[in-house]
CSV table of C-alpha atoms and ligand atoms in Angstrom, one decimal:
chain,number,residue,atom,x,y,z
O,13,UNK,CA,0.0,0.0,0.0
O,14,UNK,CA,1.4,3.4,-0.9
O,15,UNK,CA,1.3,6.5,1.3
O,16,UNK,CA,0.5,9.9,-0.2
O,17,UNK,CA,1.1,13.1,1.5
O,18,UNK,CA,0.4,16.7,0.5
O,19,UNK,CA,3.6,18.6,0.0
O,20,UNK,CA,3.3,22.4,0.2
O,21,UNK,CA,6.5,22.9,-1.7
O,22,UNK,CA,5.2,21.4,-4.9
O,23,UNK,CA,1.5,22.1,-3.9
O,24,UNK,CA,0.7,18.5,-4.8
O,25,UNK,CA,-0.2,15.1,-3.3
O,26,UNK,CA,3.0,13.0,-3.7
O,27,UNK,CA,3.8,9.4,-3.0
O,28,UNK,CA,6.0,9.3,0.1
O,29,UNK,CA,9.2,7.3,0.0
O,30,UNK,CA,12.0,7.8,2.5
O,31,UNK,CA,15.2,9.1,1.2
O,32,UNK,CA,17.0,6.2,2.8
O,33,UNK,CA,15.7,2.7,3.4
O,34,UNK,CA,12.9,2.5,6.1
O,35,UNK,CA,14.1,5.5,8.0
O,36,UNK,CA,12.3,8.8,8.1
O,37,UNK,CA,13.8,12.1,9.4
O,38,UNK,CA,11.1,14.5,10.5
O,39,UNK,CA,11.6,18.0,12.0
O,40,UNK,CA,8.7,19.9,13.6
O,41,UNK,CA,9.0,23.5,14.6
O,42,UNK,CA,8.5,23.7,18.3
O,43,UNK,CA,6.9,26.2,20.6
O,44,UNK,CA,8.2,29.7,21.5
O,45,UNK,CA,8.3,29.3,25.3
O,46,UNK,CA,7.4,32.8,26.5
O,47,UNK,CA,3.8,31.8,27.5
O,48,UNK,CA,1.6,28.7,27.7
O,49,UNK,CA,0.6,26.9,24.5
O,50,UNK,CA,-3.0,27.4,23.5
O,51,UNK,CA,-5.2,24.6,22.1
O,52,UNK,CA,-4.5,26.0,18.6
O,53,UNK,CA,-0.8,25.3,18.9
O,54,UNK,CA,-1.6,21.9,20.3
O,55,UNK,CA,-3.7,21.1,17.2
O,56,UNK,CA,-0.6,21.4,15.1
O,57,UNK,CA,1.3,19.0,17.4
O,58,UNK,CA,-1.6,16.5,17.3
O,59,UNK,CA,-1.4,16.6,13.5
O,60,UNK,CA,2.3,16.0,13.6
O,61,UNK,CA,1.8,13.1,16.0
O,62,UNK,CA,-0.8,11.5,13.7
O,63,UNK,CA,1.7,11.9,10.8
O,64,UNK,CA,4.4,10.1,12.9
O,65,UNK,CA,2.0,7.3,13.9
O,66,UNK,CA,0.9,6.8,10.3
O,67,UNK,CA,4.6,6.6,9.2
O,68,UNK,CA,5.2,4.1,12.0
O,69,UNK,CA,2.2,2.0,11.0
O,70,UNK,CA,3.7,1.9,7.5
O,71,UNK,CA,6.8,0.3,9.2
O,72,UNK,CA,9.1,3.3,9.0
O,73,UNK,CA,11.4,4.2,11.9
O,74,UNK,CA,10.9,7.9,12.6
O,75,UNK,CA,13.6,10.1,13.9
O,76,UNK,CA,11.4,13.0,15.2
O,77,UNK,CA,13.0,16.3,16.2
O,78,UNK,CA,11.2,19.1,17.9
O,79,UNK,CA,13.0,22.3,18.8
O,80,UNK,CA,12.3,24.7,21.7
O,81,UNK,CA,12.5,28.4,20.6
O,82,UNK,CA,13.8,30.1,23.7
O,83,UNK,CA,15.6,33.0,22.1
O,84,UNK,CA,15.4,35.2,19.0
O,85,UNK,CA,11.7,35.1,18.1
O,86,UNK,CA,10.9,38.8,17.8
O,87,UNK,CA,7.4,40.3,18.4
O,88,UNK,CA,7.2,41.1,14.7
O,89,UNK,CA,8.1,38.7,11.9
O,90,UNK,CA,9.7,41.7,10.1
O,91,UNK,CA,12.6,41.5,12.6
O,92,UNK,CA,11.6,44.5,14.6
O,93,UNK,CA,10.3,44.8,18.1
O,94,UNK,CA,11.5,43.0,21.2
O,95,UNK,CA,12.4,39.4,21.7
O,96,UNK,CA,9.2,37.6,22.9
O,97,UNK,CA,11.3,36.0,25.7
O,98,UNK,CA,12.2,39.4,27.1
O,99,UNK,CA,8.6,40.7,27.0
O,100,UNK,CA,7.5,37.4,28.7
O,101,UNK,CA,10.1,38.1,31.4
O,102,UNK,CA,8.8,41.5,32.0
O,103,UNK,CA,5.2,40.3,32.1
O,104,UNK,CA,6.0,37.6,34.7
O,105,UNK,CA,8.8,39.2,36.7
O,106,UNK,CA,10.9,36.1,36.2
O,107,UNK,CA,14.1,35.9,34.2
O,108,UNK,CA,14.0,34.9,30.5
O,109,UNK,CA,15.8,31.6,31.5
O,110,UNK,CA,13.3,30.8,34.2
O,111,UNK,CA,10.3,31.4,31.9
O,112,UNK,CA,11.9,29.3,29.2
O,113,UNK,CA,12.2,26.4,31.6
O,114,UNK,CA,8.7,26.9,33.1
O,115,UNK,CA,6.8,27.1,29.8
O,116,UNK,CA,8.9,24.2,28.3
O,117,UNK,CA,7.8,22.0,31.1
O,118,UNK,CA,4.2,23.2,30.8
O,119,UNK,CA,4.3,22.4,27.0
O,120,UNK,CA,5.7,19.0,27.5
O,121,UNK,CA,3.0,18.2,30.1
O,122,UNK,CA,0.3,19.2,27.6
O,123,UNK,CA,2.0,16.9,24.9
O,124,UNK,CA,1.9,14.1,27.5
O,125,UNK,CA,-1.7,14.7,28.4
O,126,UNK,CA,-2.7,14.6,24.7
O,127,UNK,CA,-0.9,11.3,24.3
O,128,UNK,CA,1.5,12.8,21.8
O,129,UNK,CA,4.6,10.6,21.3
O,130,UNK,CA,7.8,11.9,22.8
O,131,UNK,CA,10.0,13.2,20.1
O,132,UNK,CA,13.3,11.4,19.6
O,133,UNK,CA,15.1,14.6,20.4
O,134,UNK,CA,14.1,17.9,22.0
O,135,UNK,CA,16.6,20.6,21.2
O,136,UNK,CA,16.8,24.1,22.6
O,137,UNK,CA,17.9,27.1,20.5
O,138,UNK,CA,20.0,28.4,23.4
O,139,UNK,CA,21.9,25.0,23.6
O,140,UNK,CA,22.9,25.3,19.9
O,141,UNK,CA,24.4,28.8,19.6
O,142,UNK,CA,27.8,27.6,18.1
O,143,UNK,CA,25.9,25.6,15.4
O,144,UNK,CA,23.9,28.7,14.5
O,145,UNK,CA,27.0,30.9,14.3
O,146,UNK,CA,28.7,28.3,12.1
O,147,UNK,CA,25.7,28.2,9.8
O,148,UNK,CA,25.7,32.0,9.5
O,149,UNK,CA,29.4,31.9,8.7
O,150,UNK,CA,28.7,29.5,5.9
O,151,UNK,CA,25.9,31.7,4.5
O,152,UNK,CA,28.3,34.7,4.8
O,153,UNK,CA,31.1,32.8,3.0
O,154,UNK,CA,28.8,32.1,0.1
O,155,UNK,CA,28.1,35.8,-0.2
O,156,UNK,CA,24.4,36.0,0.9
O,157,UNK,CA,24.7,38.4,3.9
O,158,UNK,CA,25.2,42.1,4.6
O,159,UNK,CA,25.6,44.0,7.8
O,160,UNK,CA,23.5,46.9,9.1
O,161,UNK,CA,23.9,48.8,12.4
O,162,UNK,CA,21.6,46.3,14.2
O,163,UNK,CA,22.6,43.0,12.8
O,164,UNK,CA,23.6,40.6,10.0
O,165,UNK,CA,20.9,40.1,7.4
O,166,UNK,CA,20.2,37.6,4.7
O,167,UNK,CA,20.1,39.2,1.2
O,168,UNK,CA,17.0,37.5,-0.3
O,169,UNK,CA,17.5,39.1,-3.7
O,170,UNK,CA,20.7,37.0,-4.2
O,171,UNK,CA,18.6,33.8,-4.2
O,172,UNK,CA,16.7,33.6,-7.6
O,173,UNK,CA,13.9,31.3,-6.3
O,174,UNK,CA,13.6,32.9,-2.8
O,175,UNK,CA,10.0,32.5,-1.7
O,176,UNK,CA,9.2,29.6,-4.1
O,177,UNK,CA,7.4,27.5,-1.6
O,178,UNK,CA,5.1,30.4,-0.5
O,179,UNK,CA,4.8,31.5,-4.2
O,180,UNK,CA,5.9,34.9,-3.0
O,181,UNK,CA,6.1,37.5,-5.8
O,182,UNK,CA,9.2,39.5,-4.9
O,183,UNK,CA,8.4,42.4,-7.3
O,184,UNK,CA,5.0,42.9,-5.8
O,185,UNK,CA,6.4,42.6,-2.3
O,186,UNK,CA,8.9,45.3,-3.2
O,187,UNK,CA,6.3,47.6,-4.7
O,188,UNK,CA,3.8,47.1,-2.0
O,189,UNK,CA,6.2,47.3,1.0
O,190,UNK,CA,4.6,49.6,3.5
O,191,UNK,CA,6.5,48.3,6.5
O,192,UNK,CA,9.3,50.2,8.0
O,193,UNK,CA,12.4,48.4,6.6
O,194,UNK,CA,14.9,50.1,8.7
O,195,UNK,CA,18.3,49.5,7.0
O,196,UNK,CA,17.1,46.4,5.3
O,197,UNK,CA,17.6,46.5,1.6
O,198,UNK,CA,14.6,44.5,0.7
O,199,UNK,CA,11.3,43.8,2.6
O,200,UNK,CA,11.9,40.0,2.6
O,201,UNK,CA,15.5,40.2,3.9
O,202,UNK,CA,15.7,38.8,7.4
O,203,UNK,CA,18.0,38.9,10.4
O,204,UNK,CA,20.5,36.1,10.9
O,205,UNK,CA,22.2,37.7,13.9
O,206,UNK,CA,21.0,40.7,15.9
O,207,UNK,CA,23.3,42.9,17.9
O,208,UNK,CA,22.4,43.5,21.5
O,209,UNK,CA,21.2,47.1,21.9
O,210,UNK,CA,24.1,49.4,22.9
O,211,UNK,CA,22.3,51.0,25.8
O,212,UNK,CA,20.9,47.8,27.3
O,213,UNK,CA,22.1,44.5,28.6
O,214,UNK,CA,20.1,41.6,27.3
O,215,UNK,CA,19.4,38.6,29.5
O,216,UNK,CA,20.3,36.3,26.7
O,217,UNK,CA,23.3,37.3,24.6
O,218,UNK,CA,26.5,35.7,23.2
O,219,UNK,CA,29.8,36.6,21.6
O,220,UNK,CA,30.0,36.1,17.9
O,221,UNK,CA,32.4,37.0,15.0
O,222,UNK,CA,30.2,40.0,14.3
O,223,UNK,CA,29.6,41.3,17.9
O,224,UNK,CA,27.6,40.5,21.0
O,225,UNK,CA,24.1,39.6,20.3
O,226,UNK,CA,21.7,36.8,19.6
O,227,UNK,CA,20.5,34.6,16.6
O,228,UNK,CA,17.5,35.5,14.4
O,229,UNK,CA,14.6,33.1,14.8
O,230,UNK,CA,14.9,31.2,11.5
O,231,UNK,CA,18.5,30.2,11.8
O,232,UNK,CA,17.9,27.8,14.7
O,233,UNK,CA,15.8,25.5,12.7
O,234,UNK,CA,18.3,25.3,9.7
O,235,UNK,CA,21.2,24.7,12.2
O,236,UNK,CA,19.5,22.2,14.5
O,237,UNK,CA,17.8,20.2,11.7
O,238,UNK,CA,21.2,20.0,9.9
O,239,UNK,CA,22.8,18.8,13.2
O,240,UNK,CA,20.3,16.1,13.9
O,241,UNK,CA,19.0,15.1,10.5
O,242,UNK,CA,21.5,16.3,7.9
O,243,UNK,CA,20.9,19.1,5.4
O,244,UNK,CA,18.4,17.2,3.3
O,245,UNK,CA,15.9,15.1,5.1
O,246,UNK,CA,12.4,13.6,4.6
O,247,UNK,CA,9.7,15.8,6.2
O,248,UNK,CA,9.6,19.3,7.7
O,249,UNK,CA,6.4,20.4,9.4
O,250,UNK,CA,4.8,23.2,11.2
O,251,UNK,CA,1.6,25.4,11.2
O,252,UNK,CA,0.3,27.2,8.1
O,253,UNK,CA,1.6,30.5,9.3
O,254,UNK,CA,5.2,29.2,8.8
O,255,UNK,CA,4.8,29.0,5.0
O,256,UNK,CA,5.3,32.6,4.1
O,257,UNK,CA,8.1,33.6,6.5
O,258,UNK,CA,9.7,31.1,8.8
O,259,UNK,CA,9.9,28.1,6.5
O,260,UNK,CA,10.6,30.3,3.5
O,261,UNK,CA,13.6,31.7,5.3
O,262,UNK,CA,14.7,28.3,6.6
O,263,UNK,CA,14.8,27.1,3.0
O,264,UNK,CA,16.7,30.2,1.9
O,265,UNK,CA,19.4,29.7,4.6
O,266,UNK,CA,19.9,26.0,3.8
O,267,UNK,CA,19.8,26.6,0.0
O,268,UNK,CA,22.4,29.3,0.4
O,269,UNK,CA,24.7,27.1,2.5
O,270,UNK,CA,24.1,23.6,1.1
O,271,UNK,CA,22.1,24.0,-2.1
O,272,UNK,CA,19.2,21.8,-1.0
O,273,UNK,CA,15.6,22.7,-0.3
O,274,UNK,CA,16.1,21.4,3.2
O,275,UNK,CA,13.3,18.8,3.2
O,276,UNK,CA,11.8,16.5,0.6
O,277,UNK,CA,8.3,17.1,2.0
O,278,UNK,CA,6.9,20.3,3.6
O,279,UNK,CA,3.7,19.7,5.5
O,280,UNK,CA,1.5,22.3,7.3
O,281,UNK,CA,-1.3,22.0,9.8
O,282,UNK,CA,-4.1,24.6,9.4
O,283,UNK,CA,-5.3,26.8,12.1
O,284,UNK,CA,-7.7,26.3,14.9
O,285,UNK,CA,-10.0,29.3,15.0
O,286,UNK,CA,-12.2,30.7,17.7
O,287,UNK,CA,-15.2,32.8,16.6
O,288,UNK,CA,-13.8,32.9,13.0
O,289,UNK,CA,-10.5,34.5,14.2
O,290,UNK,CA,-7.2,32.6,14.5
O,291,UNK,CA,-6.2,31.7,18.0
O,292,UNK,CA,-3.0,33.5,18.8
O,293,UNK,CA,-0.8,33.8,21.9
O,294,UNK,CA,-0.4,37.5,21.3
O,295,UNK,CA,-4.2,37.9,21.0
O,296,UNK,CA,-4.6,38.0,24.8
O,297,UNK,CA,-7.5,35.6,25.2
O,298,UNK,CA,-6.7,32.1,24.4
O,299,UNK,CA,-7.8,28.7,25.6
O,300,UNK,CA,-5.4,26.4,27.2
O,301,UNK,CA,-5.7,22.6,27.6
O,302,UNK,CA,-5.8,23.3,31.4
O,303,UNK,CA,-9.0,25.4,30.8
O,304,UNK,CA,-10.6,22.3,29.2
O,305,UNK,CA,-9.5,20.1,32.1
O,306,UNK,CA,-10.9,22.6,34.6
O,307,UNK,CA,-14.3,22.3,32.9
O,308,UNK,CA,-14.2,18.6,33.4
O,309,UNK,CA,-13.1,17.5,29.9
O,310,UNK,CA,-10.6,14.7,29.4
O,311,UNK,CA,-7.7,16.1,27.3
O,312,UNK,CA,-8.2,13.2,24.9
O,313,UNK,CA,-11.6,14.6,24.1
O,314,UNK,CA,-9.7,17.5,22.5
O,315,UNK,CA,-7.6,15.0,20.6
O,316,UNK,CA,-10.7,13.3,19.4
O,317,UNK,CA,-12.2,16.7,18.3
O,318,UNK,CA,-9.0,17.4,16.2
O,319,UNK,CA,-9.3,14.0,14.5
O,320,UNK,CA,-12.8,15.0,13.3
O,321,UNK,CA,-11.2,17.4,10.8
O,322,UNK,CA,-8.7,17.1,8.0
O,323,UNK,CA,-5.4,18.7,9.1
O,324,UNK,CA,-5.4,20.8,5.9
O,325,UNK,CA,-8.6,22.7,6.7
O,326,UNK,CA,-9.2,25.3,9.4
O,327,UNK,CA,-11.1,24.1,12.3
O,328,UNK,CA,-13.5,26.2,14.4
O,329,UNK,CA,-13.5,25.5,18.1
O,330,UNK,CA,-16.8,25.6,20.0
O,331,UNK,CA,-17.7,24.2,23.3
O,332,UNK,CA,-20.6,22.4,21.8
O,333,UNK,CA,-18.4,20.6,19.3
O,334,UNK,CA,-16.0,19.7,22.1
O,335,UNK,CA,-18.9,18.3,24.0
O,336,UNK,CA,-20.0,16.2,21.1
O,337,UNK,CA,-16.4,14.9,20.8
O,338,UNK,CA,-16.3,14.0,24.5
O,339,UNK,CA,-19.6,12.1,24.2
O,340,UNK,CA,-18.4,10.2,21.2
O,341,UNK,CA,-15.2,9.3,22.9
O,342,UNK,CA,-17.1,8.1,26.0
O,343,UNK,CA,-19.3,5.9,23.8
O,344,UNK,CA,-16.3,4.5,21.9
O,345,UNK,CA,-14.4,3.7,25.1
O,346,UNK,CA,-17.4,2.1,26.8
O,347,UNK,CA,-18.2,0.0,23.7
O,348,UNK,CA,-14.6,-1.1,23.4
O,349,UNK,CA,-14.6,-2.1,27.0
O,350,UNK,CA,-17.7,-4.2,26.6
O,351,UNK,CA,-16.2,-6.2,23.8
O,352,UNK,CA,-14.0,-8.0,26.3
O,353,UNK,CA,-10.8,-9.7,25.2
O,354,UNK,CA,-9.4,-8.5,21.8
O,355,UNK,CA,-9.1,-11.0,18.9
O,356,UNK,CA,-7.3,-10.7,15.6
O,357,UNK,CA,-8.0,-7.5,13.6
O,358,UNK,CA,-10.3,-8.0,10.6
O,359,UNK,CA,-8.3,-7.8,7.4
O,360,UNK,CA,-11.1,-6.0,5.4
O,361,UNK,CA,-11.4,-3.2,8.0
O,362,UNK,CA,-7.6,-2.9,8.3
O,363,UNK,CA,-7.2,-2.5,4.6
O,364,UNK,CA,-9.8,0.2,4.4
O,365,UNK,CA,-8.3,2.0,7.4
O,366,UNK,CA,-4.8,1.9,5.7
O,367,UNK,CA,-6.4,3.3,2.5
O,368,UNK,CA,-7.9,6.3,4.5
O,369,UNK,CA,-4.9,7.1,6.6
O,370,UNK,CA,-2.5,6.7,3.7
O,371,UNK,CA,-4.6,9.2,1.7
O,372,UNK,CA,-2.9,12.2,3.3
O,373,UNK,CA,-4.0,11.3,6.8
O,374,UNK,CA,-7.8,11.3,6.3
O,375,UNK,CA,-8.8,11.0,9.9
O,376,UNK,CA,-12.5,11.9,9.5
O,377,UNK,CA,-12.9,8.9,7.2
O,378,UNK,CA,-10.8,6.7,9.5
O,379,UNK,CA,-13.1,7.7,12.5
O,380,UNK,CA,-16.2,7.1,10.4
O,381,UNK,CA,-14.8,3.6,9.7
O,382,UNK,CA,-14.5,3.0,13.4
O,383,UNK,CA,-18.3,3.7,13.8
O,384,UNK,CA,-19.0,1.3,10.9
O,385,UNK,CA,-16.9,-1.3,12.8
O,386,UNK,CA,-19.0,-0.7,15.9
O,387,UNK,CA,-22.2,-1.3,13.9
O,388,UNK,CA,-20.9,-4.3,11.9
O,389,UNK,CA,-21.8,-7.9,12.6
O,390,UNK,CA,-18.2,-9.0,13.4
O,391,UNK,CA,-17.6,-11.0,16.6
O,392,UNK,CA,-16.8,-8.7,19.6
O,393,UNK,CA,-13.2,-9.9,19.9
O,394,UNK,CA,-12.5,-9.2,16.3
O,395,UNK,CA,-14.1,-5.8,16.6
O,396,UNK,CA,-11.9,-5.0,19.6
O,397,UNK,CA,-8.7,-6.2,17.9
O,398,UNK,CA,-9.5,-4.1,14.9
O,399,UNK,CA,-10.3,-1.0,17.0
O,400,UNK,CA,-7.1,-1.3,19.0
O,401,UNK,CA,-5.2,-1.5,15.7
O,402,UNK,CA,-6.9,1.8,14.6
O,403,UNK,CA,-6.0,3.3,18.0
O,404,UNK,CA,-2.3,2.9,17.2
O,405,UNK,CA,-3.0,6.0,15.0
O,406,UNK,CA,-5.9,7.6,16.9
O,407,UNK,CA,-3.9,7.5,20.1
O,408,UNK,CA,-7.0,7.6,22.3
O,409,UNK,CA,-5.9,4.9,24.7
O,410,UNK,CA,-9.1,3.1,24.0
O,411,UNK,CA,-7.8,-0.2,25.4
O,412,UNK,CA,-6.9,1.2,28.7
O,413,UNK,CA,-10.3,2.6,29.7
O,414,UNK,CA,-12.3,1.0,32.4
O,415,UNK,CA,-15.6,2.2,33.9
O,416,UNK,CA,-15.3,4.2,37.1
O,417,UNK,CA,-16.4,2.1,40.0
O,418,UNK,CA,-18.6,4.2,42.2
O,419,UNK,CA,-18.4,3.5,45.9
O,420,UNK,CA,-21.5,4.1,47.8
O,421,UNK,CA,-20.7,6.2,50.9
O,422,UNK,CA,-21.2,4.4,54.2
O,423,UNK,CA,-23.9,6.9,55.4
O,424,UNK,CA,-26.0,6.3,52.3
O,425,UNK,CA,-25.6,2.5,52.7
O,426,UNK,CA,-26.8,2.8,56.2
O,427,UNK,CA,-29.9,4.8,55.1
O,428,UNK,CA,-30.5,2.1,52.5
O,429,UNK,CA,-30.4,-0.7,55.0
O,430,UNK,CA,-32.8,1.2,57.4
O,431,UNK,CA,-35.2,1.6,54.5
O,432,UNK,CA,-35.0,-2.1,53.7
O,433,UNK,CA,-35.9,-2.9,57.4
O,434,UNK,CA,-38.8,-0.4,57.3
O,435,UNK,CA,-40.1,-2.1,54.1
O,436,UNK,CA,-39.8,-5.5,55.7
O,437,UNK,CA,-41.8,-4.3,58.7
O,438,UNK,CA,-44.3,-2.6,56.4
O,439,UNK,CA,-43.6,0.8,57.8
O,440,UNK,CA,-44.2,2.4,54.4
O,441,UNK,CA,-44.2,6.0,55.6
O,442,UNK,CA,-40.8,5.5,57.2
O,443,UNK,CA,-39.5,3.8,54.0
O,444,UNK,CA,-40.6,6.7,51.9
O,445,UNK,CA,-39.1,9.3,54.2
O,446,UNK,CA,-35.7,7.4,54.1
O,447,UNK,CA,-35.9,7.3,50.3
O,448,UNK,CA,-36.5,11.1,50.4
O,449,UNK,CA,-33.4,11.5,52.7
O,450,UNK,CA,-31.2,9.4,50.3
O,451,UNK,CA,-32.5,11.5,47.4
O,452,UNK,CA,-31.7,14.8,49.2
O,453,UNK,CA,-28.1,13.6,49.6
O,454,UNK,CA,-27.8,13.1,45.8
O,455,UNK,CA,-28.5,9.4,45.4
O,456,UNK,CA,-31.5,7.6,43.9
O,457,UNK,CA,-32.8,4.2,44.9
O,458,UNK,CA,-33.7,1.6,42.3
O,459,UNK,CA,-35.5,-1.6,43.4
O,460,UNK,CA,-34.2,-4.3,41.2
O,461,UNK,CA,-34.8,-8.1,41.1
O,462,UNK,CA,-31.5,-8.5,43.1
O,463,UNK,CA,-32.7,-6.1,45.8
O,464,UNK,CA,-32.4,-2.3,46.1
O,465,UNK,CA,-29.5,-0.4,44.6
O,466,UNK,CA,-28.4,3.2,44.9
O,467,UNK,CA,-26.6,5.3,42.4
O,468,UNK,CA,-25.4,8.9,42.3
O,469,UNK,CA,-27.8,11.3,40.5
O,470,UNK,CA,-26.2,13.0,37.5
O,471,UNK,CA,-26.3,16.6,36.5
O,472,UNK,CA,-26.5,18.0,40.1
F,507,AMP,P1,4.6,29.3,18.5
F,507,AMP,O1,4.8,28.8,19.9
F,507,AMP,O2,3.9,30.6,18.4
F,507,AMP,O3,6.0,29.4,17.8
F,507,AMP,O4,3.8,28.2,17.7
F,507,AMP,C1,3.9,26.8,17.8
F,507,AMP,C2,3.2,26.1,16.7
F,507,AMP,O5,1.8,26.4,16.7
F,507,AMP,C3,3.6,26.5,15.3
F,507,AMP,O6,3.8,25.3,14.5
F,507,AMP,C4,2.5,27.4,14.8
F,507,AMP,O7,2.4,27.3,13.4
F,507,AMP,C5,1.3,26.7,15.4
F,507,AMP,N1,0.1,27.6,15.6
F,507,AMP,C6,0.1,28.9,16.1
F,507,AMP,N2,-1.2,29.3,16.1
F,507,AMP,C7,-2.0,28.2,15.8
F,507,AMP,C8,-3.4,28.0,15.6
F,507,AMP,N3,-4.3,29.0,15.9
F,507,AMP,N4,-3.9,26.8,15.2
F,507,AMP,C9,-3.0,25.8,14.9
F,507,AMP,N5,-1.6,26.0,15.0
F,507,AMP,C10,-1.1,27.1,15.4
F,508,ZN,ZN1,11.3,26.3,12.6
């Protein structure tokens, strides 16, 4: 069975084949750790996790690298404004190093709660300053840089196909440039190294051949992907916002230095929106995974919600749709539990499943197939074996779920026994009063063939 993935670089669905044997090198741009991740960011990491699981189900061994941007990502993509880490530091009153550590941990905890597989390597930008300096030296040696009073810049006009992936039209950009370019020669030029402001000591700064300062945002990904995957590897991914600037600039850097387009496949997850607007960290109001948990949602209900849409479409978040996802997940878990011991997966269903997931990760169709499986007439064990096979990609931990055992509190049990006695002694008024007391404490009595039972009332 062949795997087809959509490649933004060629704007086409292409058959995926690893560059080397059964091994796949995959680099995913990681979070900028100046604040918590919002559920929009997490949608992108869920998409990348599904991609990795699909590759693994196709018997590939994936070397998955995720970076942590803890320096150099400026407030504006036009290389102006402050470093986001420094603003985060002012907002929280902690040092830039402390917040990097804090929000990295918070992000990794979210990944864990969403059952996102641990990357093979996490790499921090600040741990790879020498590699970034080396990379800039290589670009400089090839003649693609110039210096201004605030840094070393990449001269995008020197690269004939600059912006090809984003289909940027350099002439139009030039003509329509309204942004303040400072000393930049062209609007698409970008910083490789920024000098520390003369009048101010930055918390994060390093010596370099050009002067004390810090790396631009894009260079970390070219340098760290080269270190861990080489300068041409299988798949590079990120969110759709990376197409125009960040990934375009990563490609420019690597092309300048090594002459490759950096990755064979470029894949992008589309945005989660809230009320038709994109959810953004800088937007002020954003929803975190923690907010869902506080409202009583299982984090995996959010994962299920993300699976309901194709990664290449925008997805609108509403509490109602999350609610629907939570209920469907509950139903799937309970059904899976009731099926008992798993048997062998059904080859027919498995084949269909592989067709859907290998068609550019079509998770909505894969989920619909799971419901077809539920409704099918297969024996329970085979159904369970098949669903657990699907769950290697869904990642919903369907096999681990067991119903919550509700313990009846001793006081309620005592009231129940008193009511039993009253009924045996035909003291009907007392029995009714005891039922009333049990009810007032949030439990209801059900008289079954095996005797009376109590259960907690829902929706109190
Ligand atoms: P950041 O921490 O801002 O560098 O972003 C981390 C990842 O989240 C990147 O891959 C972004 O492209 C992605 N991202 C940012 N906003 C959204 C959103 N609203 N929906 C989906 N992905 C997003
Ligand atoms: Zn990146």
